[in-house]
């Protein structure tokens, strides 16, 4: 009985899904860095995993009888605003700008999420705890990236990545809005397929496709296929997290990226540790706790307002 209760509590808590998605996205960022270093363009690294994950979502949703015609348009909309759009912009940013600047700009996403959610959901009003957490988190990201923010970057590229952060952060509210109305698989199948198709079209329309000087290695194909599987699982987790928690809680995922990126950089790319990295990591961990405590919404109230339990 205690084990069953613990299992039930685990499956109905937002945090396991947030942690899984954050770690998956963090590991994915390291893989993107490795693949772009090898000469593969960021657009190809976007459309191949999205199409693979879309196929997995469609097959799984069909097998579980969770696909819905009503979820097709919302899924397509999310595919553009919360999928292909931000992913293409961020991958472009990592290719054109210093990683530290891009990471700082991406970390503004949860701030846009908190502002938009304040006006959309009754259970997500802005408060001092959430505000303090966002400020601490941004300070932590600044500490993590302090060594690279002084590197030169094009102002136009910086504004493009900033727009991507605003788009992704604001779209996070839309993800919760639709997640309270549809099953995750019904949304992510059209979502991921749309993201993949848009990225594929832009790749060749803008003549952005590049490959390593010696051509694709076997491990490149294996890595992109694995990336597709993890993308499917991460999106499934993030949509489920939006059903269980608030956008404030789910937005904590955004701070796993710089934290995991620094740790992964030291482990896989032999980057040096320093006191700013340690301080930045501690600030981000503390900020996650503050944002979590300040983002405890009323799930029942949100579900009733969405109509999920009203029928």
Tab-separated table of N, CA and C in Angstrom, residues 9 17 25 55 71 108 124 126 142 150 179 183 185 188 223 226 235 270 287 296 304:
chain	number	residue	atom	x	y	z
A	9	UNK	N	1.582	9.238	-6.116
A	9	UNK	CA	2.019	10.608	-5.840
A	9	UNK	C	3.062	11.049	-6.856
A	17	UNK	N	8.083	15.202	-14.147
A	17	UNK	CA	7.989	15.518	-15.570
A	17	UNK	C	8.828	16.746	-15.913
A	25	UNK	N	16.255	18.242	-22.339
A	25	UNK	CA	16.580	19.427	-23.128
A	25	UNK	C	18.045	19.828	-22.928
A	55	UNK	N	6.416	11.146	-35.979
A	55	UNK	CA	5.987	9.806	-36.379
A	55	UNK	C	5.745	8.925	-35.155
A	71	UNK	N	-7.978	18.382	-31.849
A	71	UNK	CA	-6.653	18.803	-31.377
A	71	UNK	C	-5.686	19.105	-32.515
A	108	UNK	N	15.488	34.384	-20.514
A	108	UNK	CA	14.441	35.383	-20.338
A	108	UNK	C	13.061	34.796	-20.614
A	124	UNK	N	-2.441	31.995	-11.628
A	124	UNK	CA	-1.027	32.267	-11.890
A	124	UNK	C	-0.689	33.747	-11.764
A	126	UNK	N	1.116	37.037	-10.545
A	126	UNK	CA	2.509	37.303	-10.200
A	126	UNK	C	2.604	37.625	-8.712
A	142	UNK	N	23.638	34.651	-15.544
A	142	UNK	CA	24.693	35.627	-15.840
A	142	UNK	C	26.035	35.164	-15.294
A	150	UNK	N	31.162	38.892	-22.974
A	150	UNK	CA	31.932	39.988	-23.541
A	150	UNK	C	32.338	39.760	-24.983
A	179	UNK	N	-3.351	22.157	-23.211
A	179	UNK	CA	-3.116	20.907	-22.483
A	179	UNK	C	-4.248	20.588	-21.521
A	183	UNK	N	-5.712	15.613	-24.802
A	183	UNK	CA	-4.693	14.665	-24.378
A	183	UNK	C	-3.332	15.067	-24.973
A	185	UNK	N	-0.874	13.348	-26.314
A	185	UNK	CA	-0.549	12.714	-27.594
A	185	UNK	C	-1.349	13.312	-28.748
A	188	UNK	N	0.671	16.606	-29.477
A	188	UNK	CA	2.068	16.599	-29.915
A	188	UNK	C	2.272	15.939	-31.274
A	223	UNK	N	22.736	9.504	-33.800
A	223	UNK	CA	22.509	10.582	-32.835
A	223	UNK	C	21.225	11.345	-33.158
A	226	UNK	N	18.276	9.152	-32.226
A	226	UNK	CA	18.121	9.154	-30.768
A	226	UNK	C	17.541	10.484	-30.300
A	235	UNK	N	8.567	16.139	-25.115
A	235	UNK	CA	7.327	16.866	-25.386
A	235	UNK	C	6.146	16.202	-24.692
A	270	UNK	N	35.647	19.273	-21.499
A	270	UNK	CA	36.833	19.605	-20.705
A	270	UNK	C	36.937	21.096	-20.396
A	287	UNK	N	16.716	29.559	-6.958
A	287	UNK	CA	15.629	30.215	-7.693
A	287	UNK	C	14.541	29.224	-8.094
A	296	UNK	N	2.435	27.802	-7.057
A	296	UNK	CA	1.489	26.748	-6.703
A	296	UNK	C	0.080	27.203	-7.025
A	304	UNK	N	-11.455	23.672	-14.149
A	304	UNK	CA	-12.847	24.046	-14.275
A	304	UNK	C	-13.021	25.210	-15.250
